[in-house]
mmCIF file of C-alpha atoms in Angstrom:
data_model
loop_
_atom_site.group_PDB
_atom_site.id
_atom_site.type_symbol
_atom_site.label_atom_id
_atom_site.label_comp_id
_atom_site.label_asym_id
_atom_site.label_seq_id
_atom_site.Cartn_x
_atom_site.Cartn_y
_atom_site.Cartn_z
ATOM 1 C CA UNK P 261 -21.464 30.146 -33.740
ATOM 2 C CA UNK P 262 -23.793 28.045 -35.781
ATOM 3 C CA UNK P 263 -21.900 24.753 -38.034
ATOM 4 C CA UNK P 264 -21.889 25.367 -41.762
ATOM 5 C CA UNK P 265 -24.192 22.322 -43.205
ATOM 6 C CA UNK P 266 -21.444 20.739 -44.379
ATOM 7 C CA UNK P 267 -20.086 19.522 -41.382
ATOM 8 C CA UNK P 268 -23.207 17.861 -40.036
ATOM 9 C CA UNK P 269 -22.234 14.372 -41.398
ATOM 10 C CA UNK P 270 -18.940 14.797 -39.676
ATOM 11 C CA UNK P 271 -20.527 15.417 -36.871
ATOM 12 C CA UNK P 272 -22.973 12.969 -36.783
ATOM 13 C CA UNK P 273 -20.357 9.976 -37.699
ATOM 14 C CA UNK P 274 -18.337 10.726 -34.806
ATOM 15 C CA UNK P 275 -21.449 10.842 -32.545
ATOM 16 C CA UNK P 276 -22.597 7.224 -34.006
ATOM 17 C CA UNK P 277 -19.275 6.158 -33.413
ATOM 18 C CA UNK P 278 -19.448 7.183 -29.507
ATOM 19 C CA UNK P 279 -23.004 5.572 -29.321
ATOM 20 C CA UNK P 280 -21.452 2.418 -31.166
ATOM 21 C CA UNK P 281 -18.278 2.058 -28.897
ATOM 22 C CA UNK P 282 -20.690 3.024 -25.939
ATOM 23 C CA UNK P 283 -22.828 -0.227 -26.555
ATOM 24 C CA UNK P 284 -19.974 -2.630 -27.261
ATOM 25 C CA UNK P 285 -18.811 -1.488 -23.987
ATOM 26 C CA UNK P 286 -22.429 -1.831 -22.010
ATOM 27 C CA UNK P 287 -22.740 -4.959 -23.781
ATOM 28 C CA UNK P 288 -19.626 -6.824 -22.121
ATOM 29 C CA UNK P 289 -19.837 -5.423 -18.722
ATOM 30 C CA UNK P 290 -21.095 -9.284 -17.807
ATOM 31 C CA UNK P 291 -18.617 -10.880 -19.737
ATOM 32 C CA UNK P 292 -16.658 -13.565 -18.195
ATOM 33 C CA UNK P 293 -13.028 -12.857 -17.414
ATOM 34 C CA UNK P 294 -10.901 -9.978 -18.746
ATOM 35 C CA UNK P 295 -12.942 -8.952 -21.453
ATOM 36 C CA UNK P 296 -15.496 -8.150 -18.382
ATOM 37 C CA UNK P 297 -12.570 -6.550 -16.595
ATOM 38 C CA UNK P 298 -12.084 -4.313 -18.965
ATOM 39 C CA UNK P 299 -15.220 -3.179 -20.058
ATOM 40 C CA UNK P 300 -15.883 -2.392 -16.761
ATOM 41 C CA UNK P 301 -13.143 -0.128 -16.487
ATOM 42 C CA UNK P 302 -14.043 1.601 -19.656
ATOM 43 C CA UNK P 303 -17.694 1.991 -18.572
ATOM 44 C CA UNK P 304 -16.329 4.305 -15.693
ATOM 45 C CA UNK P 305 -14.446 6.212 -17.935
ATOM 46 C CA UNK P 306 -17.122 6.793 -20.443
ATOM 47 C CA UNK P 307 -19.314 7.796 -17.884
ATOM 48 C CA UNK P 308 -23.201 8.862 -18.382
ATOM 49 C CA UNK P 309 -26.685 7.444 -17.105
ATOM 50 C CA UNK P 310 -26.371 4.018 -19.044
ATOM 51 C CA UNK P 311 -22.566 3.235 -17.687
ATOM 52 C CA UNK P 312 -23.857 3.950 -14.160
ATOM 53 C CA UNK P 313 -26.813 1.952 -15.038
ATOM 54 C CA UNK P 314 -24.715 -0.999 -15.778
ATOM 55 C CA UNK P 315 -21.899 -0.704 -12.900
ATOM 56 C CA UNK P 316 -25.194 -0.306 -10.130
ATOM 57 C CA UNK P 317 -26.449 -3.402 -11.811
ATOM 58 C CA UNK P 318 -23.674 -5.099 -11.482
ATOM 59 C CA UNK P 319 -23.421 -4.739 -7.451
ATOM 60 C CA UNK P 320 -23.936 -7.744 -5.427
ATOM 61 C CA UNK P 321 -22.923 -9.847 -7.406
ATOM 62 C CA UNK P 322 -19.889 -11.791 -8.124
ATOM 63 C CA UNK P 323 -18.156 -8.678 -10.106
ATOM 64 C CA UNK P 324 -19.681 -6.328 -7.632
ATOM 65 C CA UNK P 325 -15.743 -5.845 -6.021
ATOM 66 C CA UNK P 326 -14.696 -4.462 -9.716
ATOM 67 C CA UNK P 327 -17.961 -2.541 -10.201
ATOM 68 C CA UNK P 328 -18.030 -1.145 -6.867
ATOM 69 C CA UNK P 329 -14.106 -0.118 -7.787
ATOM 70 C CA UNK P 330 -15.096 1.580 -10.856
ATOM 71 C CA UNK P 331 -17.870 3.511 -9.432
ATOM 72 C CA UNK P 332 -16.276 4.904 -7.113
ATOM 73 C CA UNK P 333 -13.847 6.962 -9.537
ATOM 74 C CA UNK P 334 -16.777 6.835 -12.145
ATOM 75 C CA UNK P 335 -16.554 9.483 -14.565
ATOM 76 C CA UNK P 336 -19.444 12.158 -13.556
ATOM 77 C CA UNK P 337 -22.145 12.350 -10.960
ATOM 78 C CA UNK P 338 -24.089 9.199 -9.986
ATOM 79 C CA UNK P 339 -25.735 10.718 -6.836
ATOM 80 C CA UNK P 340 -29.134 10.840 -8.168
ATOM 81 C CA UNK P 341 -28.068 7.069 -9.793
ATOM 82 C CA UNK P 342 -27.021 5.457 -5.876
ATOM 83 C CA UNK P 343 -29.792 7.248 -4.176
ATOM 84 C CA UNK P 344 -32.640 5.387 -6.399
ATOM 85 C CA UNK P 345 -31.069 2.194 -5.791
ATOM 86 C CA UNK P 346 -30.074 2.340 -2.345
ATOM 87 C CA UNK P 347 -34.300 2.584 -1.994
ATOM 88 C CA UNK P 348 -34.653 -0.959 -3.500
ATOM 89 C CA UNK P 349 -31.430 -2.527 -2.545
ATOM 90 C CA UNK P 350 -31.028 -4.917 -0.025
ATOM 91 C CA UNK P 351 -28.443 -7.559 0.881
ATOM 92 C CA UNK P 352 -24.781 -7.382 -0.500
ATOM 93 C CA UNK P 353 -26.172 -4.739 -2.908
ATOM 94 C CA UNK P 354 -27.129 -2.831 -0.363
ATOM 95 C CA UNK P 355 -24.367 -3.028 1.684
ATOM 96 C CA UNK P 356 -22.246 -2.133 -1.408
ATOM 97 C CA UNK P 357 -24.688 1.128 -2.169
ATOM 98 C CA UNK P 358 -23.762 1.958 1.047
ATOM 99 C CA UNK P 359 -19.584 2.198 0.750
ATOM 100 C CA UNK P 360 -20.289 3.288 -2.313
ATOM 101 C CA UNK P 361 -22.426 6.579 -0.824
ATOM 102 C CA UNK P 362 -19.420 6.978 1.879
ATOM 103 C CA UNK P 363 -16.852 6.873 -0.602
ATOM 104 C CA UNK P 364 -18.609 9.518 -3.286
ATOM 105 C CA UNK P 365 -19.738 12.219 0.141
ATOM 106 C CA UNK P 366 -23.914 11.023 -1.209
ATOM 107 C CA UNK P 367 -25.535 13.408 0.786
ATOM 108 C CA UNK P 368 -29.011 12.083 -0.411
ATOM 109 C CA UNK P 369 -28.309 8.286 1.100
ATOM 110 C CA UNK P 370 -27.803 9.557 4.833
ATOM 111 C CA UNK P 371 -31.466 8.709 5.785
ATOM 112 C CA UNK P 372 -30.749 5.327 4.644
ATOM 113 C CA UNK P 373 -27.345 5.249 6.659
ATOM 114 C CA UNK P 374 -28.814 6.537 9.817
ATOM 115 C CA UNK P 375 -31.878 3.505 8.989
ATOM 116 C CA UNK P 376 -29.872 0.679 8.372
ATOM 117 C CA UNK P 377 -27.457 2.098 11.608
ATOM 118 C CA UNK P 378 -30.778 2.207 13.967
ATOM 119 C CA UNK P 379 -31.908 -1.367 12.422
ATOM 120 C CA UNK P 380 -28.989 -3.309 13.722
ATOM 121 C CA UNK P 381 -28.828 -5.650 11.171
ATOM 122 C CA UNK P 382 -25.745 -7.368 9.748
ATOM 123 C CA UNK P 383 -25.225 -4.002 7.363
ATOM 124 C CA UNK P 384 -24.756 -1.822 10.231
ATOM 125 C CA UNK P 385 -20.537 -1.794 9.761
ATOM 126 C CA UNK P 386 -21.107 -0.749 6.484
ATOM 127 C CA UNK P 387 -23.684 2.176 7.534
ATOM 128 C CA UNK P 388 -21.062 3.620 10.207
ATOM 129 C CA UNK P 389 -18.518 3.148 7.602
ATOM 130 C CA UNK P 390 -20.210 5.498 4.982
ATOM 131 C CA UNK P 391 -21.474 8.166 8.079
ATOM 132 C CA UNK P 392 -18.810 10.416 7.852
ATOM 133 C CA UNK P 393 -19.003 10.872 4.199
ATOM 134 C CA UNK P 394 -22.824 11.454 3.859
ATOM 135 C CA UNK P 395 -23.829 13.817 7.181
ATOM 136 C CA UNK P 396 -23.846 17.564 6.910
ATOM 137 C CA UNK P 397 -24.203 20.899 9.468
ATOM 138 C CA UNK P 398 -28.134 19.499 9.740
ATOM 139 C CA UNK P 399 -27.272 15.907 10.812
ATOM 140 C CA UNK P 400 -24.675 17.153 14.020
ATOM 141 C CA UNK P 401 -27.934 16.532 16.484
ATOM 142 C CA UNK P 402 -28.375 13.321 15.166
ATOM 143 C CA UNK P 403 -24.699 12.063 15.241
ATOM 144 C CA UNK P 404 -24.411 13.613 18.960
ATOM 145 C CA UNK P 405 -27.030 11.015 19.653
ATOM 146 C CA UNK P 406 -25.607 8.223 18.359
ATOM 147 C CA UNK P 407 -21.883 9.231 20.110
ATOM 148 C CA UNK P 408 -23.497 9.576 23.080
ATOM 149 C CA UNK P 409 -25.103 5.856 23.239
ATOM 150 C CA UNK P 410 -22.849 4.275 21.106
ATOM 151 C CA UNK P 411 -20.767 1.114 21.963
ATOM 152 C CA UNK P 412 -16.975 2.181 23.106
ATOM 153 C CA UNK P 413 -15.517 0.532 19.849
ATOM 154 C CA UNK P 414 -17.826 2.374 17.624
ATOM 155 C CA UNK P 415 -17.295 5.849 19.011
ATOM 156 C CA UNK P 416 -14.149 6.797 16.577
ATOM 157 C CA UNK P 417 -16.207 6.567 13.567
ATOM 158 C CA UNK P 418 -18.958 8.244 15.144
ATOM 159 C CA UNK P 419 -16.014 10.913 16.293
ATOM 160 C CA UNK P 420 -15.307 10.944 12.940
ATOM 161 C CA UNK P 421 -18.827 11.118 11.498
ATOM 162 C CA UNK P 422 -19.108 14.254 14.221
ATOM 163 C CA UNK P 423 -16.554 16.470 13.348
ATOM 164 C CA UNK P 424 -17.671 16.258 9.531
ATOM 165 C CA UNK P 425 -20.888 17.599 10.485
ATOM 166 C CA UNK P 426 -19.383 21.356 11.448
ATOM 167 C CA UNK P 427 -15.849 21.128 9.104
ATOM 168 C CA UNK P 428 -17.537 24.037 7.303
ATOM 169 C CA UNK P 429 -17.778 25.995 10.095
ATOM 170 C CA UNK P 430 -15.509 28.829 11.668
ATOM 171 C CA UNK P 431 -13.795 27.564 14.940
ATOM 172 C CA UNK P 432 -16.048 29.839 17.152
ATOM 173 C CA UNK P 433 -19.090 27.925 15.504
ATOM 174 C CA UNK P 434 -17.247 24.539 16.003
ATOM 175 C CA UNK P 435 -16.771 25.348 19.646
ATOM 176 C CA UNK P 436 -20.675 26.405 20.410
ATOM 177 C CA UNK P 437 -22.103 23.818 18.847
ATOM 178 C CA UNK P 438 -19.780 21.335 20.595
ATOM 179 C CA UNK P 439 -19.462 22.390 24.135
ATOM 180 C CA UNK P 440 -23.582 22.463 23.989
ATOM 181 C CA UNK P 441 -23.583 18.743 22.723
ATOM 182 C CA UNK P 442 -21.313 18.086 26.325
ATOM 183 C CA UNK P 443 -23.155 20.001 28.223
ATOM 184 C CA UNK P 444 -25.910 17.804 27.624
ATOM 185 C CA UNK P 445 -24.164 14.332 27.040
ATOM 186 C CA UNK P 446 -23.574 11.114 29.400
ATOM 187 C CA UNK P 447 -20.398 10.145 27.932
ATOM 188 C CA UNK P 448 -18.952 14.363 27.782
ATOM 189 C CA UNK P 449 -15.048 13.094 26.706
ATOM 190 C CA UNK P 450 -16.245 11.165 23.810
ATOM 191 C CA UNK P 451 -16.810 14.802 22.196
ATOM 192 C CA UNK P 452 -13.511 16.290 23.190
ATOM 193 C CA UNK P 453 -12.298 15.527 20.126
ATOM 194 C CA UNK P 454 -14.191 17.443 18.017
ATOM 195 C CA UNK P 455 -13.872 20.497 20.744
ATOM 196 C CA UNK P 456 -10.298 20.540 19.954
ATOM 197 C CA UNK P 457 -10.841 20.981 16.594
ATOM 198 C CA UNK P 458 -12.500 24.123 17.104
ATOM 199 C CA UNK P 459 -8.750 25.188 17.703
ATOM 200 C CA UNK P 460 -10.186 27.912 19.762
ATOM 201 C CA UNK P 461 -8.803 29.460 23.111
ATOM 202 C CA UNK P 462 -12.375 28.782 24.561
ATOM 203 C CA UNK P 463 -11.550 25.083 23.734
ATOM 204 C CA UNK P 464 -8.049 25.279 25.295
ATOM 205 C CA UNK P 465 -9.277 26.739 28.530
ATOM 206 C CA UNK P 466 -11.789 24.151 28.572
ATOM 207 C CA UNK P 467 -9.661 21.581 28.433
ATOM 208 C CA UNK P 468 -6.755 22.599 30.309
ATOM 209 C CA UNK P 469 -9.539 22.950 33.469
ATOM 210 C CA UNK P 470 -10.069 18.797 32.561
ATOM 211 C CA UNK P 471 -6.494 18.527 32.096
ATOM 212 C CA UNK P 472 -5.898 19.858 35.800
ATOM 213 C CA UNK P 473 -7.836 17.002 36.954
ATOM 214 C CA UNK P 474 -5.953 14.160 34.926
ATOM 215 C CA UNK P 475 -9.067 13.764 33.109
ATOM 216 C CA UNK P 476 -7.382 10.842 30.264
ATOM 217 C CA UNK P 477 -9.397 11.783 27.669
ATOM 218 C CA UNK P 478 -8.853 15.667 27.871
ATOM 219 C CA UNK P 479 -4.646 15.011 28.183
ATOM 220 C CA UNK P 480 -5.432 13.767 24.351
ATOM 221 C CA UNK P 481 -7.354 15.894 23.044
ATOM 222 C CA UNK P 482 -5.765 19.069 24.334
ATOM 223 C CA UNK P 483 -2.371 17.782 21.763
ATOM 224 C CA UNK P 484 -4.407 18.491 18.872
ATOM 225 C CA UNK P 485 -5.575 21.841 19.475
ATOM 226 C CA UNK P 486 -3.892 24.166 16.678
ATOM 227 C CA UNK P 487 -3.376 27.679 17.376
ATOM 228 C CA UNK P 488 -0.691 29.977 18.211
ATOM 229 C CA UNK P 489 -1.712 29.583 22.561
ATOM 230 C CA UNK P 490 -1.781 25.616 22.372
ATOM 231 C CA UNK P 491 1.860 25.755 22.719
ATOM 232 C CA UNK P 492 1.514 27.324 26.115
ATOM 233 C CA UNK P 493 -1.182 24.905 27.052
ATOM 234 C CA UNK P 494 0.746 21.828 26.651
ATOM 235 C CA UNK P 495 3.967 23.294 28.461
ATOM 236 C CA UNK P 496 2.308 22.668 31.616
ATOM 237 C CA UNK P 497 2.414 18.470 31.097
ATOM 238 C CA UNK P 498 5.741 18.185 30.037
ATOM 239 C CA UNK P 499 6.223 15.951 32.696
ATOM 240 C CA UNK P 500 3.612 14.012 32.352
ATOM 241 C CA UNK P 501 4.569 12.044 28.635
ATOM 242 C CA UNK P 502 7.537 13.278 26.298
ATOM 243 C CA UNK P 503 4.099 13.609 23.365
ATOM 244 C CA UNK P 504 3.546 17.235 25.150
ATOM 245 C CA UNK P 505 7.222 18.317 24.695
ATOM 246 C CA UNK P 506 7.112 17.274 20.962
ATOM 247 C CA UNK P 507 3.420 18.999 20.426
ATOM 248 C CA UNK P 508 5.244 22.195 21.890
ATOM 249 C CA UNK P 509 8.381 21.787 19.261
ATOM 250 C CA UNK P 510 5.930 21.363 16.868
ATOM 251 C CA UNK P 511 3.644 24.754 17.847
ATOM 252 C CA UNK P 512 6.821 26.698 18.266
ATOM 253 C CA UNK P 513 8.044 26.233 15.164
ATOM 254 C CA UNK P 514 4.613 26.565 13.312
ATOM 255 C CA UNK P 515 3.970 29.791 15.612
ATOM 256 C CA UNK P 516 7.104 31.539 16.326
ATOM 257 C CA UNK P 517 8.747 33.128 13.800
ATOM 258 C CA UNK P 518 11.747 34.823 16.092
ATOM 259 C CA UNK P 519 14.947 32.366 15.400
ATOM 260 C CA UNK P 520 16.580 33.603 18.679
ATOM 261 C CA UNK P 521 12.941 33.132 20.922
ATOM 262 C CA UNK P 522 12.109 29.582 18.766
ATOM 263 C CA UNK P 523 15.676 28.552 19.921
ATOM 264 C CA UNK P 524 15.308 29.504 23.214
ATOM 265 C CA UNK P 525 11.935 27.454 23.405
ATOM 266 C CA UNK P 526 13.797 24.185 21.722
ATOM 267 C CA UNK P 527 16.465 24.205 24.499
ATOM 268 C CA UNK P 528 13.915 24.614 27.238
ATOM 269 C CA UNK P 529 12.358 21.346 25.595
ATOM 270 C CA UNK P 530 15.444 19.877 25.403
ATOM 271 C CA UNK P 531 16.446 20.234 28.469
ATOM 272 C CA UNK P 532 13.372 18.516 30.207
ATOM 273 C CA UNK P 533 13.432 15.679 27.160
ATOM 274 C CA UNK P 534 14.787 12.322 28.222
ATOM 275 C CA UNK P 535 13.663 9.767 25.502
ATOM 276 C CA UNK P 536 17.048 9.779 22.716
ATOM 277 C CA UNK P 537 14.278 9.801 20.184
ATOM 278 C CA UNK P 538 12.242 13.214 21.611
ATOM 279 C CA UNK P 539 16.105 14.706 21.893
ATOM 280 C CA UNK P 540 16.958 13.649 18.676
ATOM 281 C CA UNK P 541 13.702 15.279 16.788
ATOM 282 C CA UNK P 542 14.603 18.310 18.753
ATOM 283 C CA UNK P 543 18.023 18.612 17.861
ATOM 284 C CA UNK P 544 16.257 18.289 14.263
ATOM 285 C CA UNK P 545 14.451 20.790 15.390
ATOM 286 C CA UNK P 546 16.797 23.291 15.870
ATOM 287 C CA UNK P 547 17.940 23.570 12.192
ATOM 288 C CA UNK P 548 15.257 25.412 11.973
ATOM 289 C CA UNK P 549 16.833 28.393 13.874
ATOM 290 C CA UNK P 550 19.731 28.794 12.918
ATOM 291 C CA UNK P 551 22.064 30.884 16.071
ATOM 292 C CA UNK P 552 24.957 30.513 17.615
ATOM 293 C CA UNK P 553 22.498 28.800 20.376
ATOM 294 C CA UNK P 554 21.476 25.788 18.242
ATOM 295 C CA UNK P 555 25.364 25.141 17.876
ATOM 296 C CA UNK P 556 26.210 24.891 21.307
ATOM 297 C CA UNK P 557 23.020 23.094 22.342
ATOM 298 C CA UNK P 558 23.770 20.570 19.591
ATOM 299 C CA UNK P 559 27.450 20.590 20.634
ATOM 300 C CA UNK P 560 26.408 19.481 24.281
ATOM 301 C CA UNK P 561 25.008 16.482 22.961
ATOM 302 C CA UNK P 562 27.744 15.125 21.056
ATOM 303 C CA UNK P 563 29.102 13.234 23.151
ATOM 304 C CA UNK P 564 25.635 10.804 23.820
ATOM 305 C CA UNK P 565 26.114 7.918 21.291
ATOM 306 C CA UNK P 566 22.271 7.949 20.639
ATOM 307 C CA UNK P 567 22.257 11.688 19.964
ATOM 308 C CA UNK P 568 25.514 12.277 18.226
ATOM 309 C CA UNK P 569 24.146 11.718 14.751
ATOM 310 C CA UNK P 570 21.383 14.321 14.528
ATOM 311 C CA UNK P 571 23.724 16.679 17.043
ATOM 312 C CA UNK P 572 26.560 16.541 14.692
ATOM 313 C CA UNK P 573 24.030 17.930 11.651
ATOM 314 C CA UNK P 574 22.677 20.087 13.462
ATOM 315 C CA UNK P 575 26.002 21.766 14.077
ATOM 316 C CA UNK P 576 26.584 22.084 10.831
ATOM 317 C CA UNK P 577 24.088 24.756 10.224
#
């Protein structure tokens, strides 16, 4: 519907209004002190090509912390804004584009991050900091590379960086694509990580076989596999750390919905449990199934000092 005519001064006052409170704003972005404070906080609210103009300016240097704060919640897209500059920037600026690209998931600065990465230079923390928010599907061969070589106190991020490469994909396609990469790789348990969050039975057998063998890294990763047979898995190493008899309290009660089965599962648990504080989140455990089962389990434990607490709620169900 078109305006009548005589609205068009309306219109236009409010609109010179915006452009004048838009420039008052722009204008005091450098201003010492508060008054620069604030203005910088309003330019990321008022949002548009001239506030991200004057935020990106404003990086690497002395109020880059505050313009680097307010860009990162900045009112509208600034992709095509960080992308430019991250092409001309170098230094602190650069290093700033960079967090900044990680924080705001820039998929159009990941050639940059996987540059400055292979460069080595003093902005490579930052680079492997902002991975995991830039890579996509197409980047998973080249973050399997860098996994692969990297050095061992890198390889979480680059774990991390990994599994956001396939988080759109179904578990099946999770599982392919991994078990490939470690069929291929020197370093095969730095990816077990990301096979387990296929959450796939393929992945489970997998690493139950690795398990078998006490390989260290696949008695990790095999706890955070999430699927209704995982429960099952980690049964089998219940002797091995009191973390696998919690995982399976924690499956069971995600996965079983039978109170009298669920119950059954917690006392089994219980009874092979010897840290107070695994018995104790059992016992807590047990509220959740309510039988005459839970009450005599919890009345068992009444008499343990470091139990009695939790046992005595739990009976109360």
């Amino acid at each position: 519907m078109a305006f009548s005519p005589k609205f068009f001064p309306t219109v236009l006052e409010h609109y010179n209004r915006i452009a004048a409170g838009e420039k008052t704003v722009l204008g005091a972005v450098k201003a010492p002190g508060e008054l620069g404070s604030a203005a910088i906080k309003a330019a990321s609210l008022l949002g548009g090509d001239k506030a991200a103009d004057a935020l990106i300016a404003l990086l690497g240097t002395s109020r880059s912390e505050e313009a680097l704060a307010a860009l990162k919640c900045f009112n509208g897209d600034i992709a095509p804004k960080v992308t430019a500059a991250l092409g001309r920037a170098k230094g602190d600026k650069l290093g700033d584009l960079l967090t900044l690209a990680g924080t705001r998931r820039i998929e159009g600065a990941a050639p940059v991050v996987f540059a400055t990465i292979a460069s080595g230079s003093a902005l490579k923390e930052a680079a492997l900091g902002a991975l995991e928010g830039v890579v996509r599907e197409k980047d998973f061969s080249a973050v399997s590379a860098l996994l692969d070589k990297a050095a061992e106190a890198d390889v979480p991020q680059y774990c991390n960086a990994l599994m956001a490469t396939i988080k759109t994909l179904d578990g099946s396609q999770k599982y392919e694509k991994v078990s490939a990469a470690i069929a291929s790789a020197s370093h095969p348990e730095r990816f077990y990580t990301a096979l387990a969050s296929s959450n796939t039975n393929e992945a489970l057998r997998d690493l139950e076989a690795l398990c078998d063998k006490s390989d260290a890294a696949a008695l990790k990763a095999i706890l955070l596999v999430d699927n209704g047979s995982a429960a099952h898995s980690v049964h089998k190493y219940f002797a091995r750390c009191d973390c696998y008899i919690l995982r399976y309290v924690e499956l069971t009660g995600k996965y079983i919905s039978d109170v009298d089965q669920k119950c059954l599962k917690y006392s089994e648990a219980l009874s092979q449990a010897k840290n107070p504080q695994t018995r104790n989140a059992i016992l807590k455990a047990f509220r959740t199934a309510p039988t005459m089962k839970a009450f005599l389990e919890a009345g068992k434990c009444m008499e343990d000092p470091s139990l009695a607490y939790e046992a005595a709620h739990t009976a109360r169900i």
